[in-house]
Structure formats: structure tokens, C-alpha cells
Coordinates of C-alpha atoms and ligand atoms in Angstrom, one line a residue:
X1 CA -135.0 218.7 132.4
X2 CA -134.1 215.6 134.4
X3 CA -136.9 214.4 136.6
X4 CA -136.4 213.7 140.3
X5 CA -136.8 210.1 141.2
X6 CA -140.1 209.6 142.6
X7 CA -140.3 209.1 146.6
X8 CA -142.1 205.9 147.2
X9 CA -142.0 205.7 150.9
X10 CA -139.7 204.8 153.7
X11 CA -139.6 200.9 153.1
X12 CA -138.3 201.4 149.7
X13 CA -135.9 204.0 150.9
X14 CA -134.5 201.9 153.8
X15 CA -135.1 198.5 152.5
X16 CA -131.6 197.3 153.6
X17 CA -132.3 198.3 157.2
X18 CA -135.9 197.0 157.5
X19 CA -137.1 193.4 157.8
X20 CA -138.5 193.1 154.2
X21 CA -137.5 190.7 151.4
X22 CA -137.2 191.4 147.5
X23 CA -140.5 190.0 146.8
X24 CA -142.4 191.5 149.8
X25 CA -145.6 193.4 148.6
X26 CA -145.2 196.9 150.1
X27 CA -148.1 198.7 151.6
X28 CA -147.2 202.4 151.3
X29 CA -148.8 205.8 151.0
X30 CA -145.6 207.5 150.5
X31 CA -144.8 208.0 154.2
X32 CA -141.6 209.4 155.8
X33 CA -139.4 212.1 154.3
X34 CA -141.0 214.7 156.4
X35 CA -139.4 218.2 156.7
X36 CA -137.0 219.2 159.4
X37 CA -137.9 222.8 159.9
X38 CA -135.4 225.2 161.6
X39 CA -137.1 227.7 163.9
X40 CA -136.4 231.3 162.9
X41 CA -138.5 233.2 165.6
X42 CA -138.7 231.3 168.6
X43 CA -135.0 231.0 169.6
X44 CA -134.8 234.9 169.6
X45 CA -138.0 235.0 171.7
X46 CA -136.4 232.7 174.3
X47 CA -133.3 234.8 174.3
X48 CA -131.2 231.7 174.2
X49 CA -128.3 230.6 171.8
X50 CA -129.8 227.6 170.6
X51 CA -130.5 225.9 167.3
X52 CA -134.0 224.3 167.2
X53 CA -135.4 222.2 164.5
X54 CA -138.9 220.6 164.4
X55 CA -139.3 217.3 162.7
X56 CA -142.9 217.8 161.3
X57 CA -144.3 214.2 161.4
X58 CA -147.8 215.8 160.9
X59 CA -147.1 215.9 157.2
X60 CA -147.2 212.1 156.9
X61 CA -150.1 210.7 154.7
X62 CA -152.6 210.5 157.6
X63 CA -151.0 213.3 159.6
X64 CA -149.0 211.6 162.3
X65 CA -145.7 209.6 162.8
X66 CA -147.9 206.6 163.3
X67 CA -147.9 206.0 159.5
X68 CA -144.0 205.0 159.6
X69 CA -144.9 202.1 161.9
X70 CA -148.0 201.3 160.1
X71 CA -146.5 200.8 156.6
X72 CA -144.2 198.2 158.2
X73 CA -146.7 196.6 160.4
X74 CA -149.5 196.2 157.5
X75 CA -146.8 195.1 155.1
X76 CA -145.7 192.5 157.4
X77 CA -149.3 191.4 158.3
X78 CA -150.2 191.0 154.6
X79 CA -147.0 189.1 154.0
X80 CA -147.9 186.6 156.9
X81 CA -151.4 186.1 155.3
X82 CA -153.5 188.3 157.7
X83 CA -156.8 189.5 156.6
X84 CA -157.7 191.8 159.5
X85 CA -155.7 194.1 161.8
X86 CA -156.8 195.5 165.1
X87 CA -155.6 198.2 167.6
X88 CA -156.5 200.3 170.5
X89 CA -155.9 203.9 169.8
X90 CA -156.2 207.5 171.2
X91 CA -157.0 208.3 167.7
X92 CA -153.9 208.5 165.3
X93 CA -153.1 204.9 165.4
X94 CA -156.7 204.2 164.3
X95 CA -156.5 206.6 161.5
X96 CA -153.4 205.2 160.3
X97 CA -154.4 201.6 160.7
X98 CA -157.7 202.3 158.8
X99 CA -155.8 204.0 155.7
X100 CA -153.2 201.3 155.4
X101 CA -155.7 198.5 155.6
X102 CA -157.8 200.1 153.0
X103 CA -154.7 200.5 150.9
X104 CA -153.9 196.7 151.5
X105 CA -157.6 195.4 151.0
X106 CA -157.9 194.1 154.4
X107 CA -160.1 194.7 157.5
X108 CA -159.3 197.1 160.2
X109 CA -161.0 197.0 163.8
X110 CA -160.2 200.1 166.0
X111 CA -161.0 200.3 169.7
X112 CA -161.3 204.1 170.7
X113 CA -162.1 205.6 174.0
X114 CA -165.5 206.9 174.7
X115 CA -165.6 210.7 173.6
X116 CA -162.0 211.4 174.1
X117 CA -160.8 211.4 170.5
X118 CA -160.1 214.5 168.3
X119 CA -162.9 214.5 165.8
X120 CA -160.6 214.6 162.7
X121 CA -159.1 211.2 163.8
X122 CA -162.5 209.8 164.1
X123 CA -163.5 211.0 160.7
X124 CA -160.4 209.4 159.2
X125 CA -161.0 206.0 160.9
X126 CA -164.7 206.1 159.7
X127 CA -163.8 207.3 156.0
X128 CA -161.4 204.7 155.5
X129 CA -163.9 202.0 156.4
X130 CA -162.5 200.6 159.7
X131 CA -165.0 198.9 162.1
X132 CA -164.8 201.5 164.8
X133 CA -165.7 200.2 168.3
X134 CA -166.1 202.9 170.9
X135 CA -165.5 201.4 174.4
X136 CA -166.7 202.7 177.7
X137 CA -163.2 202.9 179.0
X138 CA -160.0 204.8 178.2
X139 CA -157.0 203.9 176.2
X140 CA -155.4 201.5 178.6
X141 CA -158.6 199.4 179.0
X142 CA -158.7 199.1 175.3
X143 CA -155.2 198.0 174.9
X144 CA -155.8 195.2 177.4
X145 CA -158.9 194.1 175.5
X146 CA -156.9 194.1 172.2
X147 CA -154.3 192.0 173.8
X148 CA -157.0 189.6 175.2
X149 CA -159.0 189.5 172.0
X150 CA -156.1 188.0 169.8
X151 CA -156.6 184.5 171.2
X152 CA -160.2 184.6 170.2
X153 CA -160.2 186.2 166.7
X154 CA -157.9 186.0 163.7
X155 CA -156.6 189.6 163.8
X156 CA -153.1 191.1 163.9
X157 CA -152.4 193.7 166.5
X158 CA -150.8 196.8 165.1
X159 CA -150.3 198.7 168.3
X160 CA -146.7 199.5 169.0
X161 CA -146.1 196.3 170.9
X162 CA -146.0 194.9 167.2
X163 CA -142.3 195.0 166.9
X164 CA -142.5 196.1 163.0
X165 CA -144.0 199.3 164.1
X166 CA -140.8 200.5 166.0
X167 CA -138.8 199.1 163.0
X168 CA -140.7 201.6 160.8
X169 CA -140.5 204.4 163.1
X170 CA -136.7 204.2 163.7
X171 CA -136.4 205.7 160.2
X172 CA -137.3 209.2 161.5
X173 CA -133.8 209.2 163.2
X174 CA -132.3 208.1 160.0
X175 CA -133.6 211.0 158.3
X176 CA -132.5 213.4 161.0
X177 CA -129.0 212.1 160.9
X178 CA -128.8 212.3 157.1
X179 CA -130.0 215.8 157.1
X180 CA -127.9 217.3 160.0
X181 CA -124.9 215.0 159.1
X182 CA -124.8 214.2 162.9
X183 CA -127.0 213.8 165.9
X184 CA -128.7 216.7 167.5
X185 CA -127.3 217.3 171.1
X186 CA -130.9 216.8 172.4
X187 CA -133.9 215.2 170.9
X188 CA -137.1 216.1 172.6
X189 CA -140.2 213.9 172.1
X190 CA -143.7 213.5 173.5
X191 CA -144.2 210.2 175.4
X192 CA -147.4 208.2 175.6
X193 CA -146.9 204.5 175.1
X194 CA -143.2 205.3 174.7
X195 CA -142.8 203.5 171.4
X196 CA -141.6 206.5 169.5
X197 CA -138.8 207.5 171.9
X198 CA -137.7 203.8 172.0
X199 CA -137.9 203.7 168.0
X200 CA -135.8 206.8 167.7
X201 CA -133.1 205.7 170.1
X202 CA -132.9 202.3 168.1
X203 CA -132.5 204.3 164.8
X204 CA -129.8 206.6 166.4
X205 CA -127.9 203.6 167.6
X206 CA -128.1 201.7 164.5
X207 CA -126.5 204.4 162.3
X208 CA -123.8 204.5 164.9
X209 CA -123.2 200.8 165.1
X210 CA -122.9 200.7 161.3
X211 CA -120.3 203.7 161.4
X212 CA -122.6 205.9 159.4
X213 CA -122.4 208.6 162.0
X214 CA -120.4 209.0 165.2
X215 CA -122.9 210.9 167.6
X216 CA -125.9 210.2 169.7
X217 CA -128.2 212.5 171.1
X218 CA -129.6 212.9 174.7
X219 CA -133.2 211.6 174.5
X220 CA -135.7 213.8 176.5
X221 CA -139.2 212.5 176.8
X222 CA -142.2 214.7 177.8
X223 CA -145.5 213.8 179.4
X224 CA -148.7 215.7 180.2
X225 CA -148.9 216.2 184.0
X226 CA -152.1 214.5 184.2
X227 CA -150.8 211.3 182.6
X228 CA -147.2 211.1 183.5
X229 CA -146.3 207.6 184.7
X230 CA -142.6 207.9 183.9
X231 CA -142.7 210.9 186.3
X232 CA -144.5 209.0 188.9
X233 CA -142.4 206.0 188.7
X234 CA -145.6 204.0 188.5
X235 CA -148.6 203.3 186.3
X236 CA -151.4 205.9 186.4
X237 CA -154.9 204.6 186.4
X238 CA -157.0 207.6 185.5
X239 CA -154.9 209.7 183.1
X240 CA -156.4 213.0 182.1
X241 CA -154.9 215.8 179.7
X242 CA -156.1 217.9 176.8
X243 CA -153.4 216.3 174.8
X244 CA -155.6 213.2 173.9
X245 CA -152.9 211.5 171.9
X246 CA -150.8 211.0 175.2
X247 CA -153.6 210.3 177.4
X248 CA -152.1 207.0 178.5
X249 CA -151.5 205.7 182.1
X250 CA -150.0 202.3 181.3
X251 CA -147.2 202.7 178.7
X252 CA -146.6 199.6 176.7
X253 CA -142.9 200.4 176.2
X254 CA -142.2 201.0 179.9
X255 CA -138.8 199.1 180.0
X256 CA -137.5 200.1 176.7
X257 CA -138.1 203.8 177.5
X258 CA -136.4 203.5 180.7
X259 CA -133.5 201.8 179.0
X260 CA -133.5 204.6 176.4
X261 CA -133.4 207.2 179.1
X262 CA -130.4 205.4 181.0
X263 CA -128.4 204.7 177.8
X264 CA -128.8 208.1 176.2
X265 CA -128.2 210.0 179.7
X266 CA -131.6 211.7 179.1
X267 CA -134.6 212.4 181.4
X268 CA -138.3 212.5 181.5
X269 CA -140.4 215.5 182.5
X270 CA -143.8 216.8 182.5
X271 CA -145.9 219.7 181.3
X272 CA -149.0 221.1 182.4
X273 CA -151.9 221.4 179.9
X274 CA -151.6 225.1 179.9
X275 CA -147.9 225.0 179.0
X276 CA -148.8 222.5 176.1
X277 CA -151.5 224.8 174.6
X278 CA -149.2 227.9 174.9
X279 CA -146.4 226.1 173.1
X280 CA -148.9 224.9 170.3
X281 CA -150.2 228.3 169.9
X282 CA -146.7 229.9 169.9
X283 CA -145.4 227.5 167.1
X284 CA -148.4 228.2 165.0
X285 CA -148.4 231.9 165.7
X286 CA -144.6 232.5 165.5
X287 CA -143.5 229.9 163.0
X288 CA -146.3 228.9 160.9
X289 CA -146.2 225.2 162.0
X290 CA -149.6 223.8 163.3
X291 CA -149.1 220.7 165.4
X292 CA -151.5 218.9 167.7
X293 CA -151.6 219.4 171.5
X294 CA -149.7 216.1 172.2
X295 CA -146.9 217.2 169.8
X296 CA -146.4 220.5 171.3
X297 CA -145.4 218.8 174.7
X298 CA -141.9 218.4 173.1
X299 CA -141.7 222.1 172.5
X300 CA -143.2 223.1 175.8
X301 CA -140.7 220.8 177.6
X302 CA -137.8 222.0 175.8
X303 CA -138.7 225.5 176.4
X304 CA -138.6 224.9 180.3
X305 CA -135.3 223.0 180.1
X306 CA -133.7 225.8 178.0
X307 CA -134.9 228.4 180.4
X308 CA -133.6 226.5 183.4
X309 CA -130.3 225.9 181.7
X310 CA -130.8 222.0 181.9
X311 CA -130.4 222.1 178.1
X312 CA -127.4 224.5 177.9
X313 CA -126.7 227.3 175.5
X314 CA -125.0 226.4 172.1
X315 CA -127.1 223.3 171.9
X316 CA -128.5 221.9 168.7
X317 CA -132.1 220.5 169.4
X318 CA -134.6 218.5 167.4
X319 CA -138.2 218.4 168.6
X320 CA -140.5 215.8 167.1
X321 CA -144.0 217.2 166.1
X322 CA -145.8 213.9 166.3
X323 CA -149.1 214.9 164.6
X324 CA -151.0 217.6 162.7
X325 CA -153.0 220.4 164.3
X326 CA -155.8 220.2 161.8
X327 CA -156.9 216.8 163.4
X328 CA -158.1 218.7 166.5
X329 CA -159.9 222.0 165.4
X330 CA -162.0 222.2 168.5
X331 CA -159.1 222.5 170.9
X332 CA -157.5 224.9 168.6
X333 CA -160.3 227.2 168.1
X334 CA -161.2 227.2 171.8
X335 CA -157.8 228.8 172.7
X336 CA -157.7 231.5 170.0
X337 CA -158.4 234.7 171.7
X338 CA -159.0 236.9 168.8
X339 CA -162.8 236.4 168.0
X340 CA -164.1 235.5 164.7
X341 CA -165.5 238.7 163.6
X342 CA -168.6 239.1 161.4
X343 CA -169.0 242.5 159.5
X344 CA -171.3 243.6 156.8
X345 CA -170.3 242.6 153.1
X346 CA -169.4 246.2 152.2
X347 CA -166.0 247.7 151.2
X348 CA -166.3 250.0 154.2
X349 CA -166.9 247.5 156.8
X350 CA -164.0 245.3 155.4
X351 CA -161.6 248.3 155.3
X352 CA -162.4 249.1 158.8
X353 CA -161.8 245.6 159.9
X354 CA -158.4 245.8 158.3
X355 CA -157.3 249.2 159.5
X356 CA -158.3 248.5 163.1
X357 CA -156.0 245.6 163.2
X358 CA -153.1 246.5 161.2
Ligands
PLP401 C1 -149.1 208.3 169.4 C2 -148.8 209.6 169.6 C3 -147.9 210.1 170.6 C4 -147.2 209.2 171.6 O1 -146.4 208.3 170.9 P1 -145.8 206.9 171.9 O2 -145.1 206.1 170.9 O3 -147.1 206.4 172.3 O4 -145.2 207.5 172.9 C5 -147.6 211.5 170.7 N1 -148.2 212.3 169.8 C6 -149.1 212.0 168.9 C7 -149.7 213.0 168.0 C8 -149.4 210.6 168.7 O5 -150.3 210.2 167.8

């Protein structure tokens, strides 16, 4: 039986489209190549003639799309002789930075906001041996501190202001184009710092510029209402949302994201926390896909735009699911209405529990 060639990560796969050399030592955990899952049940429930795919980035090695950017950022940091990386993070960047630093054998310093990070993400950063610095302030404050510290310590920033991050992340668009054979009509994506929406647009444009495909999507970015600077048209100083991964009031890719919106003829919109959690539950309930709250903003927003007709019938839609739901079990368990039931360990009791619920 012939063996399939082993998948060795996105840098190997897209070497000629990424800034690496033949002798670059690649720091990889096999990221990328995530499934594009066609939704079977939700379109019917919406009573809409639409074709929805979710790109489940939660199946990357550390459970979020951040790994796409981190493999590039850490590879280049090591190539340039750096022995330590640093980031501010709402959780997933720190988990990813910690893992890739461990893989590379360098140090990671991560600044996280006090108490506003999902437990799974904190566990990851700690397990991978990062120095976790919890600050008494939010992500935006941490981000400014990280920018300020680089003049004072020999550390490489691996937030998405590091241009290699977006280079790695653009490969998600390549994968979608290769799988669908063309761009979706609409690409719906959660927006925090707005690096990912920018990176996807870069990827889509690159394949068009090289004549590999001849179609571009409309890019639609969704924010949580409590932290929606793109909707307010200005920075938000005290962002609040249950979707902690997008609890960001001062997006680092502000100008690039506005350019993406204009060039792709797309738009930004916002979702309430309630809408986000309902979409997260619906996706888990009806399709078997468990994403984290921030990721569900893409689905929640898309549903509203389909219902209002802003996304018309007949559309092909891709929603990016940025991270894995098991990172934030507290938020998940809190919104499950069916209580955890405890019964006697007898055949009778178990039988009753089944027959009552069938
Ligand atoms: C980082 C992150 C986002 C936001 O991505 P940006 O590039 O900052 O806009 C959304 N969802 C999850 C799960 C994330 O980890």
C-alpha cells in the first residue's frame, strides 16, 4: 500500500510563498491543513438557500489559528539569532508562543490580563514553560508595555505587529481557495486586533495576483458589542465581552483592516455576548463542532446578515472558527441548560435516566 506523504506544516507546504530560505531551520508543530467543514444542519434551520463552511482553526496544534503565524514568527526569530520572544495576549497567542518557544528551545515571556483569560490557555502557557506575567490591566495595556519593553530587553515581539505572523496566517486563505477551487462569496471572521482578517485578505489577493484563481471574497468582520472599535469608529478604552479572545479595544491592525474592508467591499458588524454564546451552542449542538466564544462571533454575525438579506440567498460562505471550545470549559458549562444529573449506580436508575430523555 502506498503511504501518503507526511504533512510537515504550513511552511514546508507553502515554502515558495513565505519568506524562508532553503537552509532556514523551521520551527513547526504540524500546523495548518485544518478541515473546512460544510454545515449540514444549520442552513436548513435558517431556512436559507446558502452554502456554509466553517474553517476549524481550533484544530491547530495549540488549538487556535495563532499557530499559523507563530510557526513563521518563531522560525524567523530563531533565524535572526533571538533567544527570547515576548507577547501580550488574551490567551491564545501566549499558548502558541509558549509552545513554539519550547519547540525551538528559546524563552517565552507572556503578558496576560489579570483574571480575564480562559483557564485552558493559561494552563498551556504554564505547561510549556513560559514566564507568565499577569498584569493589572487589560490586553491593550499589555500590548503597549510589550512595545515599550523591546528597547530595554533582548526579546522579539511575536504579536501580530510582527509581519511574519500575518505571512503565516495568510496560508489559511490558500487552503480555502485550493479546497473550494474559488473564493467563497463571503468570508466571515471574528475581529480583535484585526491581524487575521488582514492576513486572509493578503492570502486571497496573492493567489489572484499570481493567476492561481480569479475570485475574491467579500470580507466581513464581526466584533463583540462591548469591544467594537471598528463599529464605533474609534478606540474603546474599557472593552468588555465574554469572548475574551476578542476583548480588545485598541486593534493593532486598524488601518490594514479598514483597507481590507474597503478593497473587498465588505463591512464590520457587532454581536451581543448573548448572540455569540447562542451561536457557539448551536454549532456544538447541531453540527458537532465546538469552538470558543470569540470564534462563534463569525457564525453569530453571519446568521444575522443572512436573516436580514445583507448576505443574499445562493451565497457560498466561509466562517473562520478561530479557536477550540475546550480551552474555555467554564463559559461552556455555564450555558448548558441540561443539568449534570447524578443517579444511583444501578441498572434501574440508569435505565430511567435514558428512557426519560429519549
Ligand atoms: C486572536 C483571536 C481572535 C482575533 O484575531 P485578530 O487577528 O486579533 O483579529 C479571534 N478569536 C480567537 C479565538 C483568537 O485567539
